[in-house]
Amino acid sequence: MATESEPSPPTRLDPIQPDSAAKLLVVPALVGCLVALTLGLYGRLHSPTGVAVDVIGFSSPATVKAWLASGALLFAVVQFVSSLVMYGKLPWISAPRWIGGLHRWSGRIAFILTVIVAVHCLYALGFESFDARVLAHSIAGCLFFGVFTAKMLSLTRRGTPSWVLPALGGLAFALLVLIWFTSAFWFFSFFGFRR
Amino acid sequence: MKIPTPILTLIVGAALAASLLISSMSAVSAKKAALAAASANAGVASGATASQPTAAGTATASAQASSTPSATASGFVIPPHANYDGEVQGDLGSVAVAVHDTFAVAYFCNGSTQEAWFKGAPHDGNLSMTGAGSSKLTMTYALGHARGTVTVDGISHVFSIIAVHKPSGLFESIAVVRGATVKAGWIVLPNGTTQIGSLNPNVNAASSVSQAAPKLNLSTLTATDDGVTLVATPIDAETGSGF
């Protein structure tokens, strides 16, 4: 769905329209950049404590995060599929009435799960760059929240170009998959499934 | 005024993040206070055995006066020779550190594939060491107690460990078996019996994967790996063995 990166030309009857539509994106984009930058700077400047609040029922913070992140990814897949249905990209499925609610609530749950993980990451571990996996994870983690914020803010603006939401949503999903592969997937493949 | 739901989502997320951050901060300061109390007690215990009552008294007083044990440089007694070991938080491995005057050796292992040896120079109760790859260990230590972070294979482990004496401590074995240099390490935990060891079957091969070390016989200091007898050396800062 992120392939529609070109704005569709047929609506270009009024020369003012694309300009003002693009203007609508300035604030969400700036706030998104600010969020990503703030998280990165905080992660880099705050000296990691190594510990944060413990979640009961798990053997270590790393396992908690791996499971929460996996949960977030699961809900993100629901997000991805439900958005495909909403945009009619799965022609053999007609969008049920509750698809919008499913999309919103799966997104909210996924977001809350990622917030819990991200706070622990930033507070206890910080932004690190000692190998490619860790660097990719750190960058993608900061970008994810920036993209997510931009998407949430652009949702509230009427008249944004139609490619914006699929592009931002697709980007957020791709980043989350990258984040999960560089952390939870790596953790489980290294240590095996453990709780 | 009705707040648009996407904005509400962001607000809820930010509020959750803020509350988690605050509870993390209080959890960490509680842990720090507990560590300060533990190090004060450990200072008394090891001070008594090492017959340094005045030094232990100073350590206890300063530990109680300050709630932040990280202020090791100012007031804590820094022992010139000390061994520390114990499990890291989260039970993903164990760490052992031996500090001998101006030189320190440390070892982390999880009893199977993950292990790392570290060397470094202590400075005023602080130790920052690097090992193979990108592994690193930073630690502050004082009489009876040490705490820090060890990062191996990209995973950071926090540890808070106590001073140990024989038979607890660190043991190392290096042997050439059929042309390959085999290096094994064992950590005997403070209880004096539980041991965790990893063995690298070929130190010079980058692709060599470590495995569980055979059980070390603590009275003979030998272990048998594939029919080959490995002889272990204690790395003991108190006797200077291994330095």
Short mmCIF file of C-alpha atoms in Angstrom, two decimals:
data_model
loop_
_atom_site.label_atom_id
_atom_site.label_comp_id
_atom_site.label_asym_id
_atom_site.label_seq_id
_atom_site.Cartn_x
_atom_site.Cartn_y
_atom_site.Cartn_z
CA MET A 1 0.00 0.00 0.00
CA ALA A 2 3.00 2.23 0.49
CA THR A 3 3.59 1.98 -3.25
CA GLU A 4 1.20 4.91 -3.90
CA SER A 5 3.95 7.37 -3.12
CA GLU A 6 3.08 9.57 -6.10
CA PRO A 7 0.16 11.91 -5.45
CA SER A 8 -2.50 11.16 -8.03
CA PRO A 9 -2.51 13.98 -10.63
CA PRO A 10 -6.23 14.05 -11.66
CA THR A 11 -7.26 16.29 -8.74
CA ARG A 12 -5.00 19.09 -9.92
CA LEU A 13 -7.88 21.25 -11.20
CA ASP A 14 -7.36 23.92 -8.61
CA PRO A 15 -3.70 25.02 -8.40
CA ILE A 16 -4.06 26.06 -4.75
CA GLN A 17 -5.24 22.68 -3.53
CA PRO A 18 -2.00 20.62 -3.60
CA ASP A 19 -0.13 23.49 -2.01
CA SER A 20 -2.52 23.85 0.92
CA ALA A 21 -2.78 20.06 1.24
CA ALA A 22 0.97 19.88 1.58
CA LYS A 23 0.89 22.69 4.11
CA LEU A 24 -1.37 20.57 6.28
CA LEU A 25 1.51 18.14 6.67
CA VAL A 26 4.05 20.66 7.90
CA VAL A 27 3.01 20.60 11.56
CA PRO A 28 2.60 16.80 11.85
CA ALA A 29 5.94 16.29 10.09
CA LEU A 30 7.74 18.80 12.31
CA VAL A 31 6.25 17.39 15.51
CA GLY A 32 7.13 13.86 14.34
CA CYS A 33 10.73 14.91 13.69
CA LEU A 34 10.86 16.57 17.09
CA VAL A 35 9.60 13.43 18.83
CA ALA A 36 12.14 11.20 17.07
CA LEU A 37 14.94 13.64 17.79
CA THR A 38 13.97 14.05 21.44
CA LEU A 39 13.91 10.30 22.03
CA GLY A 40 17.28 9.86 20.32
CA LEU A 41 18.91 12.68 22.23
CA TYR A 42 17.45 11.53 25.54
CA GLY A 43 18.63 7.96 24.88
CA ARG A 44 22.09 9.22 24.03
CA LEU A 45 22.55 11.80 26.79
CA HIS A 46 20.82 10.06 29.71
CA SER A 47 23.26 7.59 31.24
CA PRO A 48 21.58 4.17 31.14
CA THR A 49 20.69 2.76 34.53
CA GLY A 50 20.46 -0.87 33.43
CA VAL A 51 17.34 -1.28 35.53
CA ALA A 52 13.80 0.05 35.50
CA VAL A 53 10.46 -1.10 36.93
CA ASP A 54 10.13 -4.88 37.03
CA VAL A 55 7.14 -6.63 35.52
CA ILE A 56 6.11 -9.61 37.58
CA GLY A 57 5.90 -13.05 36.00
CA PHE A 58 8.99 -12.72 33.85
CA SER A 59 12.57 -13.70 34.58
CA SER A 60 14.20 -10.50 33.34
CA PRO A 61 13.47 -7.13 31.75
CA ALA A 62 14.80 -8.45 28.45
CA THR A 63 12.23 -11.24 28.31
CA VAL A 64 9.40 -8.88 29.28
CA LYS A 65 10.33 -6.59 26.43
CA ALA A 66 10.70 -9.42 23.94
CA TRP A 67 7.19 -10.66 24.71
CA LEU A 68 5.59 -7.22 24.81
CA ALA A 69 7.25 -6.30 21.52
CA SER A 70 6.00 -9.54 20.00
CA GLY A 71 2.51 -8.66 21.20
CA ALA A 72 2.84 -5.23 19.64
CA LEU A 73 3.93 -6.78 16.36
CA LEU A 74 0.93 -9.13 16.42
CA PHE A 75 -1.45 -6.17 16.81
CA ALA A 76 0.50 -4.30 14.13
CA VAL A 77 -0.12 -7.17 11.73
CA VAL A 78 -3.84 -6.82 12.53
CA GLN A 79 -3.39 -3.10 11.74
CA PHE A 80 -1.75 -3.88 8.42
CA VAL A 81 -4.36 -6.43 7.33
CA SER A 82 -7.30 -4.31 8.48
CA SER A 83 -5.95 -1.31 6.58
CA LEU A 84 -5.60 -3.46 3.45
CA VAL A 85 -9.25 -4.44 3.87
CA MET A 86 -10.33 -0.82 4.44
CA TYR A 87 -8.53 0.33 1.31
CA GLY A 88 -10.08 -2.52 -0.66
CA LYS A 89 -6.76 -4.12 -1.45
CA LEU A 90 -8.11 -7.54 -0.55
CA PRO A 91 -11.00 -7.67 -3.06
CA TRP A 92 -12.22 -11.05 -1.84
CA ILE A 93 -12.94 -9.58 1.61
CA SER A 94 -15.70 -7.02 1.85
CA ALA A 95 -14.96 -4.61 4.68
CA PRO A 96 -17.21 -5.37 7.66
CA ARG A 97 -18.71 -2.48 9.61
CA TRP A 98 -16.41 -3.03 12.58
CA ILE A 99 -13.21 -2.90 10.55
CA GLY A 100 -12.55 0.74 11.52
CA GLY A 101 -12.93 -0.04 15.21
CA LEU A 102 -10.69 -3.09 14.86
CA HIS A 103 -8.06 -0.98 13.10
CA ARG A 104 -8.15 1.77 15.74
CA TRP A 105 -8.17 -0.50 18.78
CA SER A 106 -5.47 -2.86 17.50
CA GLY A 107 -3.38 0.23 16.83
CA ARG A 108 -3.98 1.65 20.29
CA ILE A 109 -3.05 -1.61 21.99
CA ALA A 110 0.06 -2.00 19.84
CA PHE A 111 1.08 1.59 20.60
CA ILE A 112 0.62 1.17 24.36
CA LEU A 113 2.71 -2.01 24.28
CA THR A 114 5.49 -0.26 22.35
CA VAL A 115 5.46 2.65 24.82
CA ILE A 116 6.07 0.30 27.75
CA VAL A 117 8.98 -1.32 25.93
CA ALA A 118 10.40 1.98 24.70
CA VAL A 119 10.46 3.59 28.14
CA HIS A 120 12.42 0.65 29.47
CA CYS A 121 14.77 0.73 26.48
CA LEU A 122 15.46 4.44 26.75
CA TYR A 123 15.75 4.56 30.52
CA ALA A 124 17.70 1.38 31.15
CA LEU A 125 19.73 0.94 27.95
CA GLY A 126 19.72 4.16 25.95
CA PHE A 127 20.65 4.85 22.35
CA GLU A 128 23.60 2.58 21.59
CA SER A 129 25.71 2.03 18.51
CA PHE A 130 28.20 -0.71 19.36
CA ASP A 131 27.13 -2.94 16.49
CA ALA A 132 24.94 -2.79 13.40
CA ARG A 133 21.96 -4.54 15.00
CA VAL A 134 21.93 -2.24 18.00
CA LEU A 135 22.40 0.89 15.90
CA ALA A 136 19.63 -0.10 13.49
CA HIS A 137 17.38 -0.86 16.46
CA SER A 138 18.10 2.45 18.16
CA ILE A 139 17.49 4.51 15.02
CA ALA A 140 14.36 2.61 14.02
CA GLY A 141 12.99 2.88 17.56
CA CYS A 142 13.28 6.68 17.58
CA LEU A 143 11.93 7.00 14.04
CA PHE A 144 8.97 4.76 14.81
CA PHE A 145 7.58 7.10 17.44
CA GLY A 146 8.21 10.10 15.19
CA VAL A 147 6.34 8.48 12.29
CA PHE A 148 3.55 7.34 14.60
CA THR A 149 3.11 10.85 16.01
CA ALA A 150 3.06 12.32 12.51
CA LYS A 151 0.43 9.80 11.48
CA MET A 152 -1.78 10.50 14.48
CA LEU A 153 -1.55 14.25 13.92
CA SER A 154 -2.24 14.03 10.18
CA LEU A 155 -5.35 11.93 10.94
CA THR A 156 -6.90 14.96 12.60
CA ARG A 157 -6.39 17.16 9.53
CA ARG A 158 -9.05 17.11 6.88
CA GLY A 159 -7.85 17.28 3.31
CA THR A 160 -4.41 15.72 3.56
CA PRO A 161 -3.38 14.00 0.31
CA SER A 162 -4.71 10.44 0.12
CA TRP A 163 -1.26 8.86 -0.01
CA VAL A 164 -0.22 10.29 3.36
CA LEU A 165 -1.95 7.85 5.70
CA PRO A 166 -0.98 4.68 3.81
CA ALA A 167 2.59 5.95 3.50
CA LEU A 168 2.94 6.87 7.18
CA GLY A 169 1.12 3.75 8.32
CA GLY A 170 3.21 1.54 6.07
CA LEU A 171 6.39 3.24 7.25
CA ALA A 172 5.43 2.79 10.91
CA PHE A 173 4.65 -0.88 10.29
CA ALA A 174 7.94 -1.44 8.42
CA LEU A 175 9.88 0.24 11.24
CA LEU A 176 8.12 -1.87 13.86
CA VAL A 177 9.01 -5.04 11.95
CA LEU A 178 12.64 -3.88 11.80
CA ILE A 179 12.60 -3.06 15.51
CA TRP A 180 11.17 -6.47 16.34
CA PHE A 181 13.67 -8.34 14.17
CA THR A 182 16.62 -6.50 15.70
CA SER A 183 15.46 -7.15 19.27
CA ALA A 184 12.84 -9.76 20.15
CA PHE A 185 13.52 -12.07 17.20
CA TRP A 186 17.24 -11.83 17.87
CA PHE A 187 16.67 -12.41 21.59
CA PHE A 188 14.49 -15.48 21.07
CA SER A 189 16.83 -16.97 18.48
CA PHE A 190 19.79 -16.38 20.78
CA PHE A 191 18.34 -17.59 24.07
CA GLY A 192 15.39 -19.68 22.88
CA PHE A 193 11.83 -19.05 23.98
CA ARG A 194 11.88 -18.18 27.63
CA ARG A 195 9.60 -16.29 29.88
CA MET B 1 -14.16 20.65 23.86
CA LYS B 2 -13.86 17.21 22.34
CA ILE B 3 -10.30 16.03 21.80
CA PRO B 4 -9.85 14.13 18.52
CA THR B 5 -9.20 10.44 19.24
CA PRO B 6 -5.78 10.25 17.54
CA ILE B 7 -4.60 13.09 19.76
CA LEU B 8 -6.12 11.28 22.75
CA THR B 9 -4.12 8.19 21.79
CA LEU B 10 -0.92 10.22 21.77
CA ILE B 11 -1.78 11.84 25.10
CA VAL B 12 -2.49 8.47 26.72
CA GLY B 13 0.78 7.10 25.34
CA ALA B 14 2.75 10.09 26.61
CA ALA B 15 1.07 9.90 30.03
CA LEU B 16 1.86 6.19 30.27
CA ALA B 17 5.46 6.88 29.27
CA ALA B 18 5.76 9.61 31.89
CA SER B 19 4.30 7.45 34.68
CA LEU B 20 6.57 4.53 33.74
CA LEU B 21 9.55 6.86 33.71
CA ILE B 22 8.71 8.20 37.15
CA SER B 23 8.15 4.74 38.61
CA SER B 24 11.42 3.59 37.02
CA MET B 25 13.24 6.47 38.66
CA SER B 26 11.83 5.63 42.07
CA ALA B 27 12.52 1.91 41.53
CA VAL B 28 16.13 2.70 40.69
CA SER B 29 16.62 4.96 43.70
CA ALA B 30 15.08 2.26 45.93
CA LYS B 31 17.50 -0.28 44.47
CA LYS B 32 20.38 2.13 45.01
CA ALA B 33 19.39 2.56 48.67
CA ALA B 34 19.21 -1.23 49.07
CA LEU B 35 22.63 -1.58 47.47
CA ALA B 36 24.06 1.05 49.80
CA ALA B 37 22.71 -0.84 52.81
CA ALA B 38 24.05 -4.13 51.42
CA SER B 39 27.47 -2.70 50.76
CA ALA B 40 27.57 -1.26 54.28
CA ASN B 41 26.82 -4.71 55.73
CA ALA B 42 29.29 -6.40 53.39
CA GLY B 43 31.88 -3.87 54.45
CA VAL B 44 31.47 -4.92 58.07
CA ALA B 45 31.57 -8.63 57.25
CA SER B 46 34.65 -8.68 55.06
CA GLY B 47 36.33 -6.05 57.19
CA ALA B 48 36.07 -8.32 60.20
CA THR B 49 37.62 -11.30 58.42
CA ALA B 50 40.36 -9.18 56.90
CA SER B 51 41.07 -7.75 60.40
CA GLN B 52 40.77 -4.13 59.33
CA PRO B 53 38.29 -2.81 61.88
CA THR B 54 39.17 0.85 61.33
CA ALA B 55 38.83 0.58 57.57
CA ALA B 56 35.49 -1.22 57.87
CA GLY B 57 34.28 1.40 60.29
CA THR B 58 35.03 4.13 57.78
CA ALA B 59 33.30 2.23 55.01
CA THR B 60 30.17 1.69 57.09
CA ALA B 61 30.00 5.26 58.22
CA SER B 62 30.36 6.67 54.73
CA ALA B 63 27.90 4.18 53.28
CA GLN B 64 25.28 5.19 55.81
CA ALA B 65 26.00 8.87 55.36
CA SER B 66 25.52 8.73 51.61
CA SER B 67 22.62 6.93 49.94
CA THR B 68 24.39 6.79 46.60
CA PRO B 69 27.01 4.03 46.55
CA SER B 70 28.28 5.35 43.22
CA ALA B 71 30.19 7.95 45.24
CA THR B 72 32.81 5.26 45.72
CA ALA B 73 35.73 7.58 45.16
CA SER B 74 34.85 9.76 48.13
CA GLY B 75 34.98 7.84 51.35
CA PHE B 76 34.60 4.15 50.50
CA VAL B 77 37.55 1.97 51.25
CA ILE B 78 39.02 0.63 48.05
CA PRO B 79 40.71 -2.70 48.69
CA PRO B 80 43.95 -3.21 46.72
CA HIS B 81 43.31 -6.96 46.34
CA ALA B 82 39.79 -8.30 46.04
CA ASN B 83 37.73 -10.95 44.28
CA TYR B 84 34.05 -10.45 43.54
CA ASP B 85 31.57 -12.75 41.91
CA GLY B 86 27.89 -13.54 41.58
CA GLU B 87 24.95 -13.87 39.21
CA VAL B 88 23.88 -10.95 37.08
CA GLN B 89 20.35 -9.61 37.41
CA GLY B 90 17.85 -11.53 35.34
CA ASP B 91 19.72 -14.81 35.76
CA LEU B 92 21.28 -14.77 32.27
CA GLY B 93 24.81 -15.43 33.47
CA SER B 94 27.42 -14.87 36.13
CA VAL B 95 30.34 -12.53 36.45
CA ALA B 96 33.60 -12.70 38.37
CA VAL B 97 36.13 -9.92 38.85
CA ALA B 98 39.57 -10.06 40.46
CA VAL B 99 41.33 -6.78 41.23
CA HIS B 100 45.04 -6.99 42.01
CA ASP B 101 46.79 -3.65 42.63
CA THR B 102 46.91 -1.98 39.22
CA PHE B 103 45.49 -4.85 37.19
CA ALA B 104 42.12 -6.54 36.99
CA VAL B 105 40.74 -9.61 35.26
CA ALA B 106 37.05 -10.31 34.80
CA TYR B 107 35.00 -13.06 33.24
CA PHE B 108 31.35 -13.33 32.26
CA CYS B 109 29.68 -16.55 31.15
CA ASN B 110 26.25 -18.12 31.01
CA GLY B 111 27.44 -21.72 31.19
CA SER B 112 27.01 -22.22 27.45
CA THR B 113 27.55 -20.09 24.33
CA GLN B 114 28.08 -16.69 25.89
CA GLU B 115 31.32 -15.79 27.57
CA ALA B 116 33.83 -12.98 27.62
CA TRP B 117 37.15 -12.32 29.28
CA PHE B 118 38.10 -8.80 30.27
CA LYS B 119 41.30 -7.07 31.28
CA GLY B 120 41.70 -3.58 32.59
CA ALA B 121 43.24 -1.23 35.08
CA PRO B 122 41.29 -0.14 38.16
CA HIS B 123 41.27 3.52 39.00
CA ASP B 124 40.07 4.77 42.36
CA GLY B 125 37.41 2.10 42.79
CA ASN B 126 36.29 2.32 39.18
CA LEU B 127 36.96 -0.30 36.59
CA SER B 128 36.30 -0.04 32.87
CA MET B 129 37.28 -3.05 30.88
CA THR B 130 36.95 -4.28 27.32
CA GLY B 131 36.92 -7.79 25.98
CA ALA B 132 36.75 -9.51 22.60
CA GLY B 133 34.32 -8.12 20.06
CA SER B 134 32.39 -5.23 21.53
CA SER B 135 32.05 -6.72 25.00
CA LYS B 136 32.72 -4.36 27.87
CA LEU B 137 32.44 -4.21 31.62
CA THR B 138 32.20 -1.18 33.85
CA MET B 139 32.10 -1.48 37.60
CA THR B 140 32.57 0.41 40.82
CA TYR B 141 33.80 -1.50 43.81
CA ALA B 142 34.60 -1.04 47.45
CA LEU B 143 35.34 -3.21 50.43
CA GLY B 144 32.98 -6.17 50.23
CA HIS B 145 30.86 -5.17 47.29
CA ALA B 146 30.92 -4.34 43.60
CA ARG B 147 28.29 -3.34 41.10
CA GLY B 148 28.23 -2.47 37.45
CA THR B 149 27.19 -3.46 33.96
CA VAL B 150 28.63 -6.07 31.66
CA THR B 151 27.74 -6.09 27.97
CA VAL B 152 28.35 -9.29 26.04
CA ASP B 153 27.05 -10.04 22.53
CA GLY B 154 25.01 -6.86 22.66
CA ILE B 155 23.18 -7.67 25.89
CA SER B 156 23.77 -5.54 28.95
CA HIS B 157 23.57 -7.24 32.30
CA VAL B 158 23.49 -5.32 35.54
CA PHE B 159 25.19 -6.92 38.48
CA SER B 160 25.56 -6.35 42.18
CA ILE B 161 28.02 -8.83 43.59
CA ILE B 162 29.93 -9.41 46.81
CA ALA B 163 33.54 -10.10 47.74
CA VAL B 164 34.40 -13.80 47.75
CA HIS B 165 37.22 -15.93 49.08
CA LYS B 166 38.48 -19.40 48.23
CA PRO B 167 37.05 -21.77 47.10
CA SER B 168 34.68 -19.24 45.48
CA GLY B 169 36.11 -17.18 42.66
CA LEU B 170 37.40 -17.39 39.13
CA PHE B 171 39.28 -20.27 37.51
CA GLU B 172 40.87 -20.38 34.10
CA SER B 173 42.28 -23.16 31.99
CA ILE B 174 44.21 -22.85 28.73
CA ALA B 175 45.36 -25.96 26.92
CA VAL B 176 46.45 -26.88 23.41
CA VAL B 177 44.42 -29.88 22.31
CA ARG B 178 45.04 -31.32 18.83
CA GLY B 179 46.43 -28.01 17.62
CA ALA B 180 43.57 -25.87 18.89
CA THR B 181 43.86 -23.61 21.91
CA VAL B 182 41.09 -24.51 24.30
CA LYS B 183 40.23 -21.88 26.88
CA ALA B 184 37.77 -22.48 29.66
CA GLY B 185 36.57 -20.38 32.54
CA TRP B 186 34.66 -21.26 35.67
CA ILE B 187 32.99 -19.03 38.20
CA VAL B 188 32.43 -20.59 41.61
CA LEU B 189 29.62 -18.60 43.21
CA PRO B 190 29.80 -17.20 46.77
CA ASN B 191 28.26 -20.39 48.23
CA GLY B 192 31.54 -22.14 47.35
CA THR B 193 29.94 -25.03 45.45
CA THR B 194 27.80 -23.79 42.53
CA GLN B 195 29.89 -23.34 39.43
CA ILE B 196 29.18 -21.88 36.01
CA GLY B 197 31.67 -22.49 33.24
CA SER B 198 32.03 -22.03 29.52
CA LEU B 199 34.64 -23.48 27.22
CA ASN B 200 35.85 -22.11 23.90
CA PRO B 201 37.12 -25.09 21.87
CA ASN B 202 39.32 -22.97 19.61
CA VAL B 203 40.23 -19.49 20.82
CA ASN B 204 41.98 -18.52 17.57
CA ALA B 205 39.07 -19.39 15.27
CA ALA B 206 36.61 -16.54 14.94
CA SER B 207 33.80 -18.97 14.18
CA SER B 208 34.42 -21.02 17.30
CA VAL B 209 31.29 -21.28 19.44
CA SER B 210 31.63 -21.68 23.17
CA GLN B 211 29.92 -24.49 24.99
CA ALA B 212 29.29 -25.62 28.55
CA ALA B 213 32.54 -26.35 30.32
CA PRO B 214 33.01 -29.74 31.96
CA LYS B 215 32.61 -29.79 35.73
CA LEU B 216 35.66 -28.50 37.54
CA ASN B 217 36.85 -30.61 40.43
CA LEU B 218 37.53 -27.99 43.06
CA SER B 219 39.92 -30.12 45.13
CA THR B 220 42.19 -31.18 42.24
CA LEU B 221 41.41 -28.16 39.99
CA THR B 222 41.06 -30.42 36.99
CA ALA B 223 38.28 -31.08 34.52
CA THR B 224 37.96 -33.69 31.80
CA ASP B 225 36.93 -32.54 28.35
CA ASP B 226 36.62 -35.22 25.66
CA GLY B 227 39.16 -37.42 27.44
CA VAL B 228 41.63 -34.56 27.82
CA THR B 229 42.43 -33.37 31.32
CA LEU B 230 42.27 -29.60 31.69
CA VAL B 231 44.19 -28.07 34.57
CA ALA B 232 42.68 -24.90 35.98
CA THR B 233 44.47 -21.98 37.59
CA PRO B 234 42.69 -19.88 40.18
CA ILE B 235 42.64 -16.18 39.32
CA ASP B 236 42.80 -15.01 42.89
CA ALA B 237 43.69 -11.44 43.74
CA GLU B 238 44.19 -12.30 47.40
CA THR B 239 47.01 -14.75 46.68
CA GLY B 240 48.12 -13.19 43.40
CA SER B 241 47.56 -16.48 41.58
CA GLY B 242 46.92 -16.00 37.88
CA PHE B 243 48.26 -12.44 37.79
#
